[in-house]
Structure formats: structure tokens, C-alpha cells
Short mmCIF file of C-alpha atoms and ligand atoms in Angstrom, two decimals:
data_model
loop_
_atom_site.label_atom_id
_atom_site.label_comp_id
_atom_site.label_asym_id
_atom_site.label_seq_id
_atom_site.Cartn_x
_atom_site.Cartn_y
_atom_site.Cartn_z
CA MET A 140 140.42 86.54 144.35
CA THR A 141 142.26 88.95 142.08
CA ASN A 142 143.08 88.10 138.47
CA ARG A 143 146.76 88.07 139.39
CA ALA A 144 146.23 85.10 141.69
CA LEU A 145 144.40 83.23 138.95
CA ASN A 146 147.71 82.42 137.37
CA PHE A 147 147.97 78.77 138.40
CA HIS A 148 151.42 78.28 136.92
CA SER A 149 153.05 78.28 140.36
CA LEU A 150 152.21 79.30 143.92
CA LYS A 151 155.25 81.51 144.40
CA THR A 152 153.21 84.68 144.59
CA LEU A 153 149.93 83.46 146.12
CA THR A 154 149.34 85.23 149.45
CA ALA A 155 147.79 83.66 152.58
CA LYS A 156 144.75 85.92 152.19
CA GLU A 157 144.20 84.81 148.59
CA ALA A 158 144.65 81.15 149.55
CA LEU A 159 142.10 81.40 152.38
CA PHE A 160 139.64 83.14 150.06
CA PHE A 161 140.18 80.30 147.56
CA PHE A 162 139.62 77.59 150.22
CA ASP A 163 136.39 79.27 151.26
CA GLU A 164 135.13 79.03 147.67
CA VAL A 165 136.19 75.36 147.49
CA LEU A 166 134.35 74.65 150.74
CA GLN A 167 131.18 76.30 149.45
CA LEU A 168 131.35 74.38 146.17
CA LYS A 169 131.87 71.10 148.05
CA ASP A 170 128.90 71.81 150.39
CA SER A 171 126.72 72.66 147.42
CA PHE A 172 127.80 69.50 145.56
CA LYS A 173 127.05 67.32 148.60
CA LYS A 174 123.53 68.77 148.64
CA TYR A 175 122.70 68.83 144.92
CA ARG A 176 125.24 66.46 143.22
CA THR A 177 126.03 69.11 140.62
CA PHE A 178 128.42 72.08 140.38
CA LEU A 179 125.79 74.00 138.44
CA LYS A 180 123.85 75.07 141.52
CA TYR A 181 126.97 76.88 142.72
CA TYR A 182 128.14 78.22 139.32
CA LYS A 183 125.71 79.50 136.68
CA PRO A 184 125.76 77.26 133.62
CA GLY A 185 127.24 79.30 130.78
CA GLN A 186 128.37 78.90 127.21
CA GLU A 187 130.12 75.55 126.78
CA LYS A 188 133.91 75.89 126.74
CA LEU A 189 136.63 73.55 125.51
CA VAL A 190 139.64 72.72 127.70
CA SER A 191 142.65 70.81 126.34
CA LEU A 192 144.35 68.42 128.74
CA ILE A 193 147.96 67.96 127.68
CA PHE A 194 149.64 65.30 129.80
CA LEU A 195 153.20 64.63 128.67
CA GLU A 196 153.85 62.56 131.83
CA SER A 197 151.67 59.80 133.32
CA SER A 198 148.84 60.71 135.66
CA THR A 199 145.71 59.17 137.13
CA ARG A 200 144.28 61.49 139.77
CA THR A 201 145.32 64.86 138.36
CA ARG A 202 144.16 64.16 134.82
CA PHE A 203 140.89 62.47 135.76
CA SER A 204 140.02 65.04 138.42
CA PHE A 205 140.45 67.84 135.86
CA GLU A 206 138.28 65.86 133.43
CA THR A 207 135.67 65.27 136.14
CA ALA A 208 135.67 68.93 137.14
CA ILE A 209 135.32 70.08 133.52
CA ALA A 210 132.41 67.70 132.89
CA ARG A 211 130.62 68.67 136.11
CA LEU A 212 131.02 72.36 135.20
CA GLY A 213 129.19 71.66 131.94
CA HIS A 214 132.23 72.02 129.68
CA LYS A 215 134.13 69.66 127.37
CA SER A 216 137.70 68.45 127.41
CA ILE A 217 139.97 66.84 124.87
CA SER A 218 142.87 64.85 126.13
CA PHE A 219 146.42 64.21 125.04
CA SER A 220 147.84 61.67 127.40
CA SER A 221 150.98 60.08 126.11
CA LYS A 222 153.69 60.42 123.54
CA GLU A 223 152.69 57.12 121.96
CA GLY A 224 150.34 57.45 119.04
CA THR A 225 151.04 61.16 118.54
CA SER A 226 153.42 63.02 116.25
CA LEU A 227 155.87 63.41 119.14
CA ASP A 228 156.79 59.87 118.08
CA LYS A 229 157.74 61.20 114.64
CA GLY A 230 160.07 63.84 116.01
CA GLU A 231 157.71 66.81 116.44
CA THR A 232 158.94 69.01 119.29
CA LEU A 233 157.02 69.71 122.50
CA VAL A 234 156.68 73.37 121.54
CA ASP A 235 155.27 72.49 118.08
CA THR A 236 152.93 69.97 119.68
CA LEU A 237 151.64 72.62 122.08
CA GLU A 238 151.23 75.20 119.31
CA THR A 239 149.41 72.61 117.15
CA LEU A 240 146.93 71.95 119.96
CA LEU A 241 146.50 75.68 120.63
CA ALA A 242 145.81 76.31 116.94
CA MET A 243 142.58 74.36 117.54
CA GLN A 244 141.45 77.27 119.75
CA PRO A 245 140.76 75.73 123.16
CA ASP A 246 139.44 78.20 125.73
CA ALA A 247 142.04 77.02 128.26
CA PHE A 248 144.50 74.20 128.72
CA VAL A 249 145.98 72.12 131.50
CA ILE A 250 149.52 70.82 131.07
CA ARG A 251 151.82 68.32 132.79
CA TYR A 252 155.36 68.05 131.56
CA GLY A 253 158.88 67.04 132.59
CA LEU A 254 162.01 69.07 132.57
CA SER A 255 162.05 71.31 129.46
CA LYS A 256 163.54 74.78 129.49
CA LYS A 257 162.27 75.38 125.94
CA LEU A 258 158.71 74.52 126.93
CA ASP A 259 159.00 76.60 130.13
CA ASP A 260 160.14 79.62 128.12
CA HIS A 261 157.43 79.08 125.55
CA LEU A 262 154.68 78.71 128.15
CA ALA A 263 155.71 82.05 129.65
CA GLN A 264 154.62 83.71 126.35
CA VAL A 265 151.35 81.83 125.78
CA THR A 266 148.21 83.98 126.04
CA VAL A 267 145.60 81.19 126.36
CA PRO A 268 144.79 80.65 130.09
CA TRP A 269 146.50 77.54 131.42
CA VAL A 270 146.98 75.54 134.59
CA ASN A 271 150.14 73.72 135.62
CA ALA A 272 149.27 70.08 136.38
CA GLY A 273 152.84 69.26 137.44
CA SER A 274 156.11 70.47 135.91
CA GLY A 275 159.44 68.68 136.37
CA VAL A 276 160.57 68.73 140.01
CA GLU A 277 159.56 72.38 140.28
CA ALA A 278 155.83 72.73 140.83
CA HIS A 279 152.50 70.99 141.29
CA PRO A 280 150.34 73.91 142.42
CA THR A 281 146.91 72.28 142.23
CA GLN A 282 148.14 69.34 144.32
CA ALA A 283 149.49 71.69 147.01
CA LEU A 284 146.18 73.57 147.02
CA LEU A 285 144.20 70.38 147.54
CA ASP A 286 146.63 69.20 150.24
CA ALA A 287 146.34 72.51 152.09
CA PHE A 288 142.56 72.50 151.65
CA THR A 289 142.41 69.01 153.22
CA ILE A 290 144.39 70.33 156.22
CA TYR A 291 142.12 73.39 156.41
CA GLU A 292 138.99 71.22 156.35
CA LYS A 293 140.19 69.36 159.43
CA TYR A 294 141.76 72.10 161.55
CA LYS A 295 139.79 75.15 160.23
CA SER A 296 143.01 77.15 160.52
CA PHE A 297 146.72 76.78 159.83
CA GLU A 298 147.76 78.27 163.17
CA ASN A 299 150.21 76.13 165.19
CA ILE A 300 150.15 73.32 162.60
CA LYS A 301 153.35 71.34 162.07
CA LEU A 302 153.80 69.21 158.95
CA VAL A 303 156.54 66.76 158.10
CA PHE A 304 157.25 65.51 154.57
CA VAL A 305 158.51 61.92 154.66
CA GLY A 306 160.53 60.48 151.80
CA ASP A 307 161.87 61.74 148.50
CA VAL A 308 161.53 65.45 149.19
CA MET A 309 164.46 66.23 146.92
CA HIS A 310 162.65 65.15 143.74
CA SER A 311 159.13 66.12 144.77
CA ARG A 312 157.34 68.93 142.95
CA VAL A 313 154.45 68.35 145.39
CA ALA A 314 156.73 69.15 148.32
CA MET A 315 158.14 72.23 146.53
CA SER A 316 154.68 73.72 145.87
CA ASN A 317 153.58 72.82 149.40
CA LEU A 318 156.67 74.54 150.79
CA GLN A 319 155.70 77.74 148.97
CA LEU A 320 152.04 77.60 149.97
CA LEU A 321 152.23 76.26 153.52
CA SER A 322 155.02 78.66 154.54
CA GLN A 323 152.78 81.54 153.43
CA LEU A 324 150.02 80.07 155.58
CA GLY A 325 152.28 79.89 158.65
CA VAL A 326 152.61 76.09 158.85
CA GLU A 327 155.84 74.90 160.52
CA LEU A 328 157.56 72.46 158.16
CA ALA A 329 160.06 69.62 158.50
CA VAL A 330 161.47 66.89 156.30
CA CYS A 331 162.33 63.31 157.20
CA GLY A 332 164.22 60.67 155.24
CA PRO A 333 167.64 59.32 154.48
CA ARG A 334 170.17 62.05 153.68
CA ALA A 335 170.21 61.06 149.98
CA LEU A 336 166.55 62.08 149.62
CA LEU A 337 166.54 65.31 151.58
CA PRO A 338 166.59 68.60 149.66
CA GLN A 339 169.79 70.63 149.60
CA SER A 340 168.52 73.71 147.77
CA GLU A 341 168.34 77.22 149.23
CA ALA A 342 164.52 77.05 149.38
CA TRP A 343 164.69 74.37 152.11
CA LYS A 344 167.54 75.92 154.11
CA GLU A 345 165.41 76.97 157.08
CA VAL A 346 163.37 73.74 157.26
CA LYS A 347 163.96 71.33 160.16
CA ALA A 348 165.26 67.84 159.22
CA PHE A 349 164.68 64.53 161.04
CA GLU A 350 166.51 61.33 160.31
CA ARG A 351 164.39 59.15 162.61
CA LEU A 352 160.81 58.65 161.48
CA THR A 353 159.25 58.17 164.92
CA GLU A 354 160.84 61.43 166.16
CA ALA A 355 159.43 63.28 163.16
CA LEU A 356 155.98 61.77 163.67
CA SER A 357 155.94 62.67 167.39
CA TRP A 358 156.76 66.29 166.45
CA ALA A 359 154.16 66.67 163.68
CA ASP A 360 150.40 67.23 163.44
CA VAL A 361 150.37 66.32 159.75
CA CYS A 362 152.54 63.73 158.07
CA MET A 363 152.79 63.75 154.26
CA GLY A 364 154.29 60.62 152.75
CA LEU A 365 155.96 60.94 149.35
CA ARG A 366 156.70 58.33 146.71
CA ILE A 367 160.31 57.70 145.73
CA GLN A 368 160.44 59.29 142.28
CA LYS A 369 162.37 56.45 140.64
CA GLU A 370 161.90 58.04 137.23
CA ARG A 371 164.02 60.98 138.42
CA HIS A 372 166.81 58.86 139.98
CA GLU A 373 169.79 57.21 138.32
CA PRO A 374 169.29 53.42 138.89
CA GLN A 375 172.74 53.17 140.56
CA THR A 376 171.69 55.66 143.25
CA MET A 377 168.81 53.45 144.43
CA SER A 378 170.89 51.30 146.80
CA PHE A 379 169.08 52.79 149.82
CA LEU A 380 165.72 51.31 148.79
CA GLU A 381 165.61 48.18 151.01
CA GLU A 382 166.69 50.14 154.08
CA TYR A 383 164.23 52.86 153.15
CA LYS A 384 161.29 50.44 153.18
CA SER A 385 162.10 49.25 156.70
CA ASP A 386 162.94 52.69 158.14
CA TYR A 387 160.53 55.10 156.41
CA CYS A 388 157.54 53.25 154.95
CA LEU A 389 154.51 54.61 156.83
CA ASN A 390 152.61 51.84 158.62
CA ASN A 391 150.20 51.43 161.52
CA GLN A 392 153.08 50.67 163.89
CA ASN A 393 155.19 53.80 163.31
CA LEU A 394 152.07 55.99 163.00
CA LYS A 395 151.40 55.27 166.70
CA SER A 396 153.89 58.11 167.23
CA LEU A 397 151.60 60.61 165.44
CA LYS A 398 149.02 62.51 167.52
CA SER A 399 145.60 60.88 167.80
CA ASP A 400 144.04 63.90 166.05
CA GLY A 401 146.83 64.08 163.46
CA LEU A 402 146.49 63.77 159.70
CA VAL A 403 148.16 61.36 157.30
CA LEU A 404 148.38 62.66 153.75
CA HIS A 405 149.96 61.33 150.57
CA PRO A 406 149.56 62.96 147.15
CA GLY A 407 149.62 59.54 145.50
CA PRO A 408 150.38 57.39 143.76
CA PHE A 409 151.91 55.37 146.61
CA VAL A 410 153.90 52.17 146.16
CA PRO A 411 152.59 49.55 148.63
CA PHE A 412 155.13 48.65 151.34
CA GLU A 413 157.67 51.11 149.92
CA ASP A 414 156.36 54.52 150.99
CA LEU A 415 152.97 53.49 152.46
CA ASP A 416 151.61 50.25 153.87
CA PRO A 417 148.03 49.95 152.54
CA GLU A 418 146.83 49.16 156.09
CA VAL A 419 147.26 52.90 156.78
CA LEU A 420 144.26 53.60 154.54
CA THR A 421 142.03 52.21 157.28
CA ASP A 422 143.42 54.65 159.89
CA ALA A 423 140.81 57.36 160.55
CA ARG A 424 143.61 59.98 160.41
CA CYS A 425 144.47 58.99 156.84
CA LYS A 426 142.85 61.29 154.26
CA VAL A 427 144.43 59.94 151.09
CA ARG A 428 141.05 59.27 149.42
CA ALA A 429 139.65 62.59 150.72
CA GLN A 430 142.60 64.33 149.02
CA VAL A 431 141.55 62.77 145.71
CA GLU A 432 137.95 63.90 146.20
CA ASN A 433 139.05 67.39 147.21
CA GLY A 434 141.19 67.55 144.06
CA VAL A 435 138.02 67.68 141.98
CA TYR A 436 136.56 70.66 143.93
CA VAL A 437 139.88 72.52 143.97
CA ARG A 438 140.37 72.09 140.22
CA ALA A 439 136.75 72.98 139.52
CA VAL A 440 137.14 76.31 141.36
CA ILE A 441 140.35 77.05 139.44
CA LEU A 442 138.70 76.25 136.10
CA ALA A 443 135.47 78.07 136.89
CA ASN A 444 137.51 81.19 137.65
CA LEU A 445 139.71 80.71 134.61
CA LEU A 446 136.70 80.24 132.33
CA GLY A 447 134.88 83.24 133.80
CA MET A 448 131.93 81.35 135.30
CA GLU A 449 129.65 83.36 137.56
CA ARG A 450 128.38 82.20 140.93
CA ALA A 451 124.75 81.12 140.98
CA GLN A 452 124.23 82.05 144.67
N1 CP B 923 149.35 63.32 142.85
C1 CP B 923 149.43 63.19 141.51
O1 CP B 923 149.86 64.11 140.79
O2 CP B 923 149.00 61.99 141.05
P1 CP B 923 148.91 61.56 139.51
O3 CP B 923 150.34 61.49 139.02
O4 CP B 923 148.20 60.24 139.51
O5 CP B 923 148.16 62.63 138.79
#
């Protein structure tokens, strides 16, 4: 992969060739880990590096998978995981907080943040290597990479694959990064949900839309459920919620419409009986836990490249 593609701020410019090259490296790292239970058979152990994890929004899987990947690569991380208990509480700005953490000379950092034009502009000037762990409603590149890798693991190719996003596509940074990546890879995309949750922006103009869930599931090979991003909605616009649960929550009954060799994905977290009935986790087509596992390998490959680790084999 070229250095240009190692900018994991967004996937806007990642080509299909670069993505496939990346997935091949992830696959090799995963195979090696399954055999040896370490990443240090695949990458040469090197000088210990320090990575700062700056999470200005809540996270379980993204934050802990980065931490796991860093530890398994033989490096150290320090973590900033909420506003509470930090000087953000005293009125320090996000930009000053970032610069304070960078003054401690980490070798790289990983950042999750909400909508902030000032922080966006500032990050564009930062010279320390960094990875976007989710920004506003715009991008979640490492999630899209692990989603696409999970599809690739099953089908070995993206040819003739159709994927439908179900739910709050409008507020989903996961869907936005997947749109950028999966379109490059030739996946045919669709969205399904009540009109209030479907995206209206130019980026989605060419994407097919379904209102009926069973129709969408019959069309698709891969179904990706999405959580309703309540934190990004005005409470008064949530009147659709009860109807949503009965019409769009993925369950074993409506998933009968999906192909027997289809895939059910969800980036998580899911809200039981709202966007996903937990019974779906027992469906062999459901790879929600595999996505979490793959997140560690995907993020390890990104960090190993970012930190200049050499391959051992
Ligand atoms: N998918 C995802 O970003 O999950 P977390 O918010 O738990 O990191």
C-alpha cells in the first residue's frame, strides 16, 4: 500500500486495488494470529511506541479494539475517554486539549469526536500520524474497512454483491464510510427505512431505496442493520420509533427473506428489539461478533503501517 493510502482520516480516496491489498494483509495477520496467538510472528517486534487514544464520544468496540491491537503489537497506549474528569470540564477547548496531549509526544493518535469544524480544520494541519475512529456523521473509516473485510472473508470477492443498509442511514457515519468504500469495490447498494431516516444528500442520490423491509432483504446478499442515532436526533422527531420497531427491527422472522448464504452485519452497538432482536445473533448468517474480532486485525494492520513496523515473514 502506498503512503498516500495510509491516511486513515477518511476513505474518500482509497482505491479498490489499495483496499484489496489491505484486506490481504489483514487476512494474513489473522491467519498468523490464529496459529501463534501473537501479532509478533507476522510483524517484527520493534522499538516500543506510544499511541494516544482520544475518545471525545462514547465507544466500546472501537476504543478497546485499538487498545487490544496496540498491546498485541507490543506498543503502549494512553487513553482519554470522556470529558468528565478532564480540563474540558473547566472550559479548555477541544483544540487546546488535543495540542496538550500532542505536546506529550505520542508517536501516533487515534481520535473520535463529534461535529466540530474547528477541530476538523485543526486536524488537517497536524503532522503526527492519526487515525479517525469516528467523526460526527461524516466518517468511520476503520469500521467500514472491517465491515468490508468481513464481507470479503465470506465471499472472497465483491463481484455481484448487493448490500442494503437498514435504519438510520441519514445519521450514520458508518454508512457514509461504507458508501465510499463499497462503491469503489463495486458493491451494489440500497437503503431501507422510514423516509425520515433515509439520506437526502447528493452522495446517496444514485442509491436504490426500499420502504418495505422484506423486499429489501429479498433483494440483498448482505444486510447491515444500523442503530437509531438518538443522540443526533431532536427528541420531538422521534415519533416514528414504535412503528420503526415493528417494521424495521431485524429478527428471525423477517430475515427469512434474506438468502440462505446471505450475511447479517451490524456495526454495533445495537439496541435490543429496536434495531436488532438478539435472537438474530444465533443465526449462522449473522457476523456481528466476527465484525468485532475483525476490528482488531484491521486496526492492527493500520497501526502497524502507521508506526512503520516491518513484516516478519
Ligand atoms: N461500531 C462502533 O463504532 O462501536 P463503538 O461506538 O462501541 O466503538
